Short mmCIF file of C-alpha atoms in Angstrom, two decimals:
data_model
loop_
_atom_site.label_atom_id
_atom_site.label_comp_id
_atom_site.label_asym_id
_atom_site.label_seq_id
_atom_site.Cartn_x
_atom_site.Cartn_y
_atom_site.Cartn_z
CA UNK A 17 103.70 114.96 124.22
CA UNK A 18 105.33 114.53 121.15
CA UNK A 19 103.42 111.90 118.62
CA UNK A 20 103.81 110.44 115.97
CA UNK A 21 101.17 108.48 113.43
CA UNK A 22 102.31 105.63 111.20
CA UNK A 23 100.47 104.21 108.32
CA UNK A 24 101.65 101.83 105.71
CA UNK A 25 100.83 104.19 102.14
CA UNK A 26 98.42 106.75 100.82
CA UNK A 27 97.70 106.21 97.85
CA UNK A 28 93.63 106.20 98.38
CA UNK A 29 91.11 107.25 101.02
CA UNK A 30 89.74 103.55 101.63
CA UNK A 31 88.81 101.63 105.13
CA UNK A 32 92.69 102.39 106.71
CA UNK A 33 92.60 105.66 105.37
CA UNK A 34 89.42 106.50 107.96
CA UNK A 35 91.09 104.91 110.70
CA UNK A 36 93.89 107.20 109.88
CA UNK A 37 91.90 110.03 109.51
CA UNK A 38 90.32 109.59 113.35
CA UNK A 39 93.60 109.12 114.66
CA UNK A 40 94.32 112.29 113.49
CA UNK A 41 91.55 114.11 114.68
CA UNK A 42 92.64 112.59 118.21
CA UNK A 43 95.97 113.76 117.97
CA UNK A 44 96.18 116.87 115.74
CA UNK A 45 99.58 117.75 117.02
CA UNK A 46 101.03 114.46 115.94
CA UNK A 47 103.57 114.06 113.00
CA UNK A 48 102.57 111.74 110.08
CA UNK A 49 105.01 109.06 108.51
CA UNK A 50 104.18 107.10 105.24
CA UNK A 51 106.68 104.21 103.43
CA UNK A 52 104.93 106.63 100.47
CA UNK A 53 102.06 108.80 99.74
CA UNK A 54 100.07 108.92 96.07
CA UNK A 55 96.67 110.23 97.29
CA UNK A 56 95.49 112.49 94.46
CA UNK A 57 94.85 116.10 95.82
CA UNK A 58 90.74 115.35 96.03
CA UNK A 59 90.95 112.70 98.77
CA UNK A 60 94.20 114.67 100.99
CA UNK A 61 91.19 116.59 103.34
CA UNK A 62 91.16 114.08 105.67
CA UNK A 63 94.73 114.38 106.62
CA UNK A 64 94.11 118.21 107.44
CA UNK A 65 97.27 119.82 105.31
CA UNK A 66 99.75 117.31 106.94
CA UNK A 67 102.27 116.22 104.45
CA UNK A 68 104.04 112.76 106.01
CA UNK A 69 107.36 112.06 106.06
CA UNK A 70 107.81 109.11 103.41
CA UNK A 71 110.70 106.20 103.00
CA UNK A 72 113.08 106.01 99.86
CA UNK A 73 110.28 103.96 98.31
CA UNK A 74 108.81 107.61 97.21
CA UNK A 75 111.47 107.83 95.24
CA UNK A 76 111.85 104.61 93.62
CA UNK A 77 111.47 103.94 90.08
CA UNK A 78 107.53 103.56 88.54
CA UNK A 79 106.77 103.51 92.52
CA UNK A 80 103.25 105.66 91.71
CA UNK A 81 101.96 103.00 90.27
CA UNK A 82 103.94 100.45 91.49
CA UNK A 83 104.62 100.57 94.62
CA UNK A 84 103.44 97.28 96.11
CA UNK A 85 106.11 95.79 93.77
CA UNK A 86 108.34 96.66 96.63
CA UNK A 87 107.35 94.65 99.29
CA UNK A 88 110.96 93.34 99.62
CA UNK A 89 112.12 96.56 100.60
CA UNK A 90 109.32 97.50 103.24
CA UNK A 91 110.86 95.92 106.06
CA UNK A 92 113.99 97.53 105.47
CA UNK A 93 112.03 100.87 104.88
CA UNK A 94 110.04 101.16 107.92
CA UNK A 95 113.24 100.30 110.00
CA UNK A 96 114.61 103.63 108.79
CA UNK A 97 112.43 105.60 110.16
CA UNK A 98 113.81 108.25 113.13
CA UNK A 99 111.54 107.90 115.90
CA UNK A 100 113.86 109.60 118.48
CA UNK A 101 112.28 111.91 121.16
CA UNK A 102 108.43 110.97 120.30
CA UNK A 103 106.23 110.02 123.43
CA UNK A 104 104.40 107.80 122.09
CA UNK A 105 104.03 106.35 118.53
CA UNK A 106 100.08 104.78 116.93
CA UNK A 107 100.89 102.69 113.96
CA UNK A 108 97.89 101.83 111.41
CA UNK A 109 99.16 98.39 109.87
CA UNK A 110 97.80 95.90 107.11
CA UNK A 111 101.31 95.20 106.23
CA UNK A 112 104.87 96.53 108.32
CA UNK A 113 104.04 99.61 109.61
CA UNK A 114 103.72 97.98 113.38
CA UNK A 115 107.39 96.89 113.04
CA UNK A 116 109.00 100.92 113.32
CA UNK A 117 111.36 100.76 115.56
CA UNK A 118 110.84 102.84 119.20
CA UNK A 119 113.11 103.36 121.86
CA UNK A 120 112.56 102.25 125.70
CA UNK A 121 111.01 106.13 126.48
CA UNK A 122 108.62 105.29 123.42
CA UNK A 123 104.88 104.42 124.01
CA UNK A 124 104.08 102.05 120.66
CA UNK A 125 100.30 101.23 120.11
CA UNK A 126 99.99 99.19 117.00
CA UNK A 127 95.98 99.20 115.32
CA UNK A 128 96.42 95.97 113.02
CA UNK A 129 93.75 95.65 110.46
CA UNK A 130 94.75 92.37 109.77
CA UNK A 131 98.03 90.26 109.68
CA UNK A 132 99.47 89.68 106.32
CA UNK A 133 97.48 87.02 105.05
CA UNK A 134 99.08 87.09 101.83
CA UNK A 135 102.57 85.65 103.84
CA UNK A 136 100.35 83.46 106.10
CA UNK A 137 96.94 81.60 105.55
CA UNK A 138 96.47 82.69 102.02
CA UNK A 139 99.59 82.66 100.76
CA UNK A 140 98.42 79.18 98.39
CA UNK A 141 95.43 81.18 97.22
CA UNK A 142 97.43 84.20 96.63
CA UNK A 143 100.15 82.39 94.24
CA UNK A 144 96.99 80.54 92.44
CA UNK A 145 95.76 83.92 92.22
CA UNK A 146 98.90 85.76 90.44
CA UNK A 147 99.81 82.60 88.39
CA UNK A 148 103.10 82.16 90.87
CA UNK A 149 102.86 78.31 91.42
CA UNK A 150 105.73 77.38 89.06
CA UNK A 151 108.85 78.43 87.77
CA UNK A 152 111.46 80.87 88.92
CA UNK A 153 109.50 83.86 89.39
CA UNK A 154 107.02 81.46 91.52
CA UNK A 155 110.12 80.13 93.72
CA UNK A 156 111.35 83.72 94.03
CA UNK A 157 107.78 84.92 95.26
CA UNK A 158 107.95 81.30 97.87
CA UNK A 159 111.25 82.67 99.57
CA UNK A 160 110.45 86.31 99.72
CA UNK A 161 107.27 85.18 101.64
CA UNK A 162 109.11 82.69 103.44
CA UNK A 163 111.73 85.66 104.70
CA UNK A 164 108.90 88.22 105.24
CA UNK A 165 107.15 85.59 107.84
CA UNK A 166 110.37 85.82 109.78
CA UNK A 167 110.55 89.51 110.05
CA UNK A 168 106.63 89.78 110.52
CA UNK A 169 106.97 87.46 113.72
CA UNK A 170 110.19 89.25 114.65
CA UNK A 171 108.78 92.47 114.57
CA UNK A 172 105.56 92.18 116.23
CA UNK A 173 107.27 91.83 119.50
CA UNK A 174 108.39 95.72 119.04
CA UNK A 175 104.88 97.38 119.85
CA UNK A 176 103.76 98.01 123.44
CA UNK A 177 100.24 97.50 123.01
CA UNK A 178 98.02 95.68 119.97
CA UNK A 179 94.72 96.45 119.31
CA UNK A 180 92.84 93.91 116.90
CA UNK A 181 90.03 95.51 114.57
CA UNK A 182 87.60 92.63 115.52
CA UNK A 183 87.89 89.69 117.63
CA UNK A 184 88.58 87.53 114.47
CA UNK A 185 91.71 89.39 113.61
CA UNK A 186 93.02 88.98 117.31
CA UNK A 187 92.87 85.19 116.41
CA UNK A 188 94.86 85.56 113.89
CA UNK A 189 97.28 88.00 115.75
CA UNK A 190 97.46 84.99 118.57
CA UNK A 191 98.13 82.25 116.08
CA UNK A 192 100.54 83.97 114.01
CA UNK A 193 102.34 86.45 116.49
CA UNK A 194 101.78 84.21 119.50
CA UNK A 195 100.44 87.80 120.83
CA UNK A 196 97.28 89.08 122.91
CA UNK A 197 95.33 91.77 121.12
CA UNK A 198 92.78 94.24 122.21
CA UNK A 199 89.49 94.53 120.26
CA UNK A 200 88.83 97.99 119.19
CA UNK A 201 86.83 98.25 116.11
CA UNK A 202 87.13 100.56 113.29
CA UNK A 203 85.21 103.66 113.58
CA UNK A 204 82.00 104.33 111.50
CA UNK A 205 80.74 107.28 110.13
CA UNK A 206 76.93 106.27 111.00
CA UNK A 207 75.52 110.02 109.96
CA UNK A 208 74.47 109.17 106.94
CA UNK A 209 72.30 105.98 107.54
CA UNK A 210 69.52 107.30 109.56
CA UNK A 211 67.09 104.86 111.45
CA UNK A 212 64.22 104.34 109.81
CA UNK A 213 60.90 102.68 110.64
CA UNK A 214 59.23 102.93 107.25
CA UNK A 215 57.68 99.70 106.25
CA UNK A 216 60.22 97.05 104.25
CA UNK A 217 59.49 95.19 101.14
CA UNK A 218 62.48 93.79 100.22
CA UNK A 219 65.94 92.08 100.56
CA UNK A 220 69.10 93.69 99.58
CA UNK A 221 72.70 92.62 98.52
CA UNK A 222 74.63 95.51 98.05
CA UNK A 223 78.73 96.45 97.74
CA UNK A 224 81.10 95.65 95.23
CA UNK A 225 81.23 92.33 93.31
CA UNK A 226 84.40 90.52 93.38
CA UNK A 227 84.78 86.77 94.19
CA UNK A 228 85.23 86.68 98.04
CA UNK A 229 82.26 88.44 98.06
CA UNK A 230 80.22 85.93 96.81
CA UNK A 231 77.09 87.60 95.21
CA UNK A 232 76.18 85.40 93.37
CA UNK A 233 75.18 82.68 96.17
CA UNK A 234 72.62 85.00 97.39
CA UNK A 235 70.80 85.43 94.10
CA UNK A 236 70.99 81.82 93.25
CA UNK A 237 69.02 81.49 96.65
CA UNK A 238 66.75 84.25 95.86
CA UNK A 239 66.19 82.72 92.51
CA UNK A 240 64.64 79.54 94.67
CA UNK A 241 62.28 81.69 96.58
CA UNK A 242 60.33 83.65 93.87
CA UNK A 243 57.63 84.83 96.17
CA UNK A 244 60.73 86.61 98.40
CA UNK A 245 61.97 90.22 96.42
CA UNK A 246 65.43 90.71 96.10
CA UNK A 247 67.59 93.86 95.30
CA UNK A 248 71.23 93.41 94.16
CA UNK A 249 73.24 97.15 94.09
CA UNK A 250 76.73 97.22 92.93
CA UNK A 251 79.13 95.93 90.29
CA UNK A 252 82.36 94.88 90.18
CA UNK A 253 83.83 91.69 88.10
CA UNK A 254 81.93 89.34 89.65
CA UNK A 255 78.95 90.61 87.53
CA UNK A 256 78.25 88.21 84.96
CA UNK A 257 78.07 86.15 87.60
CA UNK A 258 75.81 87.40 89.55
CA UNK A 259 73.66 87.88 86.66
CA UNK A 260 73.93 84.49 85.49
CA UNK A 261 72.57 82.68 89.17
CA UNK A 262 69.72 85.62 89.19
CA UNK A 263 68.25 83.55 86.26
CA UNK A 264 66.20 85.98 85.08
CA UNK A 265 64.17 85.64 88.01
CA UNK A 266 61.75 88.23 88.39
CA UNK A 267 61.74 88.89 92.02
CA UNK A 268 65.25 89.36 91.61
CA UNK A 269 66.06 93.17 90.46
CA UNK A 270 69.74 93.62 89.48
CA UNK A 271 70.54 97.79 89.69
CA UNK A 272 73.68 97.78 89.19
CA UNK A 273 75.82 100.80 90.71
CA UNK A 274 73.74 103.53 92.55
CA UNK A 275 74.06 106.27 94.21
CA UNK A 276 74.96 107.02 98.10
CA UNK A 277 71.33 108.40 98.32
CA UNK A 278 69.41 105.38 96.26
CA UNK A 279 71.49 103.11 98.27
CA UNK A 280 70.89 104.53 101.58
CA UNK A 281 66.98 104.41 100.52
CA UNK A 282 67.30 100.99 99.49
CA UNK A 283 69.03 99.47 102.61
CA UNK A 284 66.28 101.93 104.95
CA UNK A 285 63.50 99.91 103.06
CA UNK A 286 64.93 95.99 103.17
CA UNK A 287 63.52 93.31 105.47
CA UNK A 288 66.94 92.37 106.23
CA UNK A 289 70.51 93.20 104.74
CA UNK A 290 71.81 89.53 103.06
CA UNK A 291 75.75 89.34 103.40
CA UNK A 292 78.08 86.49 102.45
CA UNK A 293 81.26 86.80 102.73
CA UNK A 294 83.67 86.57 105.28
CA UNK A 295 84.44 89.98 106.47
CA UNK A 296 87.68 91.16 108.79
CA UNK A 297 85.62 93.23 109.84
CA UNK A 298 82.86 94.67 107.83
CA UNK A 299 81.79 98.39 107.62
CA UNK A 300 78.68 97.78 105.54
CA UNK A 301 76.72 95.63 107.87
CA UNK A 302 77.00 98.09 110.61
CA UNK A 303 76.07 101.13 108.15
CA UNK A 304 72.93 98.18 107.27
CA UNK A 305 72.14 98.27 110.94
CA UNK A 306 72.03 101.46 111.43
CA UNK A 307 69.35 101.80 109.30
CA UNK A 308 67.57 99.60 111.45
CA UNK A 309 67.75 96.68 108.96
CA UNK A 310 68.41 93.36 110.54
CA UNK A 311 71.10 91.41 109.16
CA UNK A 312 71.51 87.43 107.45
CA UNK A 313 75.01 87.31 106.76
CA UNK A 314 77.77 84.55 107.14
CA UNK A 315 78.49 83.96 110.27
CA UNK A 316 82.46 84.05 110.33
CA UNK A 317 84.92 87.14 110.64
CA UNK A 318 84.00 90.61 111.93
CA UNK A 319 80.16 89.52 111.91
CA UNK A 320 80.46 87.85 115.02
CA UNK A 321 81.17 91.44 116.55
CA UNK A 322 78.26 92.88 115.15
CA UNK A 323 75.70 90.86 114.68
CA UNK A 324 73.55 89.99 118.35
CA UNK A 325 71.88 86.69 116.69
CA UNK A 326 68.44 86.38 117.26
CA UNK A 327 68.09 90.28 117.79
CA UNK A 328 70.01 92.24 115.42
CA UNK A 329 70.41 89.33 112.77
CA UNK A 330 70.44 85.61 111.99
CA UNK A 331 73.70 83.96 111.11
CA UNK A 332 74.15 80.69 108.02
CA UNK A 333 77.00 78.57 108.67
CA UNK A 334 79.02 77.93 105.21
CA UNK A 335 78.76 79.81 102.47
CA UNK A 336 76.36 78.11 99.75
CA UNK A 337 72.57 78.90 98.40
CA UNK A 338 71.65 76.10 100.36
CA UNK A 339 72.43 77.48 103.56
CA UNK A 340 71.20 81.27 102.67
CA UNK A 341 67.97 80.08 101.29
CA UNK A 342 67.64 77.74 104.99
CA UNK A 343 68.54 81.53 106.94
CA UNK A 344 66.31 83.62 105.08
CA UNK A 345 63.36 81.50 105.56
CA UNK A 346 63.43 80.85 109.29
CA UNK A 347 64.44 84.90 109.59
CA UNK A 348 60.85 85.40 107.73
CA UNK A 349 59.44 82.82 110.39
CA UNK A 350 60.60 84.88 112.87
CA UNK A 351 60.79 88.71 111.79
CA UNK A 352 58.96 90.73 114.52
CA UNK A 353 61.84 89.37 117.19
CA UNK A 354 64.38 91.58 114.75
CA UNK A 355 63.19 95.19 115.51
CA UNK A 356 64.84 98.74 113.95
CA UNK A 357 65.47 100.61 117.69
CA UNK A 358 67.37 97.10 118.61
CA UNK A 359 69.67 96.81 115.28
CA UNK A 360 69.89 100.80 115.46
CA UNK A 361 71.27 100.51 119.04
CA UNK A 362 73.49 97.73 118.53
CA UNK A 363 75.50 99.51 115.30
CA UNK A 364 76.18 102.72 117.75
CA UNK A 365 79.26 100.81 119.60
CA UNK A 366 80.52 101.28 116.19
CA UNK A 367 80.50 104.81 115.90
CA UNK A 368 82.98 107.83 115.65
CA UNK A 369 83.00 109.12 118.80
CA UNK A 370 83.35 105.31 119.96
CA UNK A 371 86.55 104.54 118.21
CA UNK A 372 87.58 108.28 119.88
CA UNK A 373 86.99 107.38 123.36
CA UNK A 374 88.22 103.71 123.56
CA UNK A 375 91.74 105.07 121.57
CA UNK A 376 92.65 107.51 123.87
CA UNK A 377 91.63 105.54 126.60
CA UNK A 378 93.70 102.84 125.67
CA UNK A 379 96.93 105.39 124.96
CA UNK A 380 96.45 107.06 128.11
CA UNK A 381 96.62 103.90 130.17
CA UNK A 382 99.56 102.97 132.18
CA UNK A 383 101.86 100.47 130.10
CA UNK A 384 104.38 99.62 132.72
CA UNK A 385 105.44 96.27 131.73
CA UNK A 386 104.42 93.44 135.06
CA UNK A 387 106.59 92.25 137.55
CA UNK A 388 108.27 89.01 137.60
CA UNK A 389 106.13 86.77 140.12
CA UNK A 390 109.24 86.78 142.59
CA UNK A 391 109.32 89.95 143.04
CA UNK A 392 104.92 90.63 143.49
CA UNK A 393 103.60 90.94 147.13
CA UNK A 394 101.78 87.27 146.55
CA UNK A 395 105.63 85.71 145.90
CA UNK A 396 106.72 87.06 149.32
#
């Protein structure tokens, strides 16, 4: 078979990028295409010496470090692409890569992260966002959304097969696309966040601090429990924040960035990993429960995949202190239900070799469109 792997750009080894990167370990043979590719040469090893075949955004002015500045042209650019004589075609898209164009010999299987939300749900919160609410540049920003919705719609009718990476984003693949996705979620390196059965002492918050993570309602809820220890590992701009609802409480210890090792220690050792925001997925609750740390997280997005309530985890319904402070307490009425072999067990359908089996199961299946109903045996 000839093959050929699509992703949007490279311009970092992120969550994508290790999709990506176990795609290509499936399909070693296949050909790799990129609207451009940035990655400085210390993150390249996971595309194992490929160099992909990029758009004419590569060569567009400032496009290093501008490159998203060009979302205009991306439609245009991933139409260009010659996909003649490949067998079958995997696309990794956030953005336009699922809209390549294939012919009728062409196998397409599309692995959406997520629709746009930028051009759908949060397009209001993304013009707050960039200050785009008034004037020209604002009504400019309006109609190139407006246009891109079009082509998004247009274009997801092009692949053969869609795979969702949770059942939350097929939601928003069926309300958007008016398409049915598969759930196949994003693979996990789970090697380096051993089980452990140690005793636990703690609570942790840990990952980057930025506003949609929202830190800072889990230490204002640990601030209300003093006799409850919390740990808070990460930084980001959300900091001062965070800081700020802490209080100074001291059963609240704020550590700041650590590293892999400390944090791997850390999670090992919690009572339970606390986790509020909403997630389209959400790669650090499984690494949590594969520690065999039980989870209290918000319960919307990708944590409805990975959380089994009541054994792995306990769900709060919105996100405010009130409602984490509520979880956390009936989680400590209830903590020997939540043991480490059961959260252990229930991260491994998030593995590696998971993500392996269930892709090139799904590639390998027959696609042959159905028959009309008056032509099926039952019709007759």
């Amino acid at each position: 078979m000839k093959i050929a792997i699509i992703h949007e750009w490279l311009d970092s080894y992120a969550g994508s990028e290790r999709v990506v990167e176990q795609m290509l370990a499936c399909f070693p043979e296949a050909d790799l295409y990129a609207l451009c590719d940035f990655l400085p040469d210390s993150q390249r090893g996971f595309l194992g010496g490929k160099v992909p075949t990029t758009s004419f955004i590569q060569r567009l002015p400032f496009a290093q470090k501008m490159f998203r500045n060009y979302l205009q042209f991306m439609p245009l650019a991933i139409e260009q692409f010659d996909l003649q004589g490949y067998d079958l075609v995997i696309s990794s898209s956030h953005a336009v890569a699922k809209g390549v164009i294939t012919g009728p010999g062409t196998k397409h299987v599309s692995y959406v992260h997520s629709p746009m939300r930028y051009a759908w749900d949060l397009q209001h919160q993304y013009l707050r966002q960039a200050g785009l609410t008034r004037g020209l540049k604002g009504l400019y920003t309006r109609w190139l959304l407006h246009k891109l919705r079009g082509w998004d719609q247009l274009s997801a009718a092009r692949p053969d097969v869609i795979l969702g990476n949770s059942r939350y984003i097929a939601e928003r693949i069926r309300k958007v696309w008016r398409r049915e996705a598969e759930v196949l979620h994003p693979p996990v390196n789970l090697q380096g966040f051993p089980l452990s059965t140690a005793p636990r002492t703690h609570f942790v918050v840990a990952g980057r601090q930025v506003p949609y993570k929202r830190v800072e309602l889990v230490a204002e809820a640990f601030a209300r429990m003093p006799e409850l220890k919390l740990v808070i590992a990460g930084d980001g701009p959300s900091a001062p924040l965070v800081a700020a609802a802490a209080k100074g409480a001291p059963n609240i210890e704020i550590r700041g960035r650590v590293p892999q090792a400390e944090l791997v220690s850390l999670v090992q050792g919690a009572r339970a990993f606390v986790f509020a925001a909403e997630e389209d997925f959400g790669i650090a609750m499984v690494e949590a429960q594969a520690c065999g740390t039980p989870l209290i997280v918000y319960g919307r997005g990708g944590a409805r995949d990975i959380v089994a309530e009541g054994t792995t985890g306990l769900f709060f319904e919105e996100q405010s202190a009130d409602a984490i402070v509520a979880a956390v307490r009936d989680f400590v009425a209830r903590e020997a239900a939540f043991t480490p072999e059961a959260c252990h067990a229930q991260a491994q359908q998030f593995s590696i070799p998971e993500f392996r089996r269930k892709l090139l199961e799904v590639v390998s299946r027959d696609q042959a469109p159905p028959l009309p109903a008056f032509m099926t045996a039952e019709a007759t």
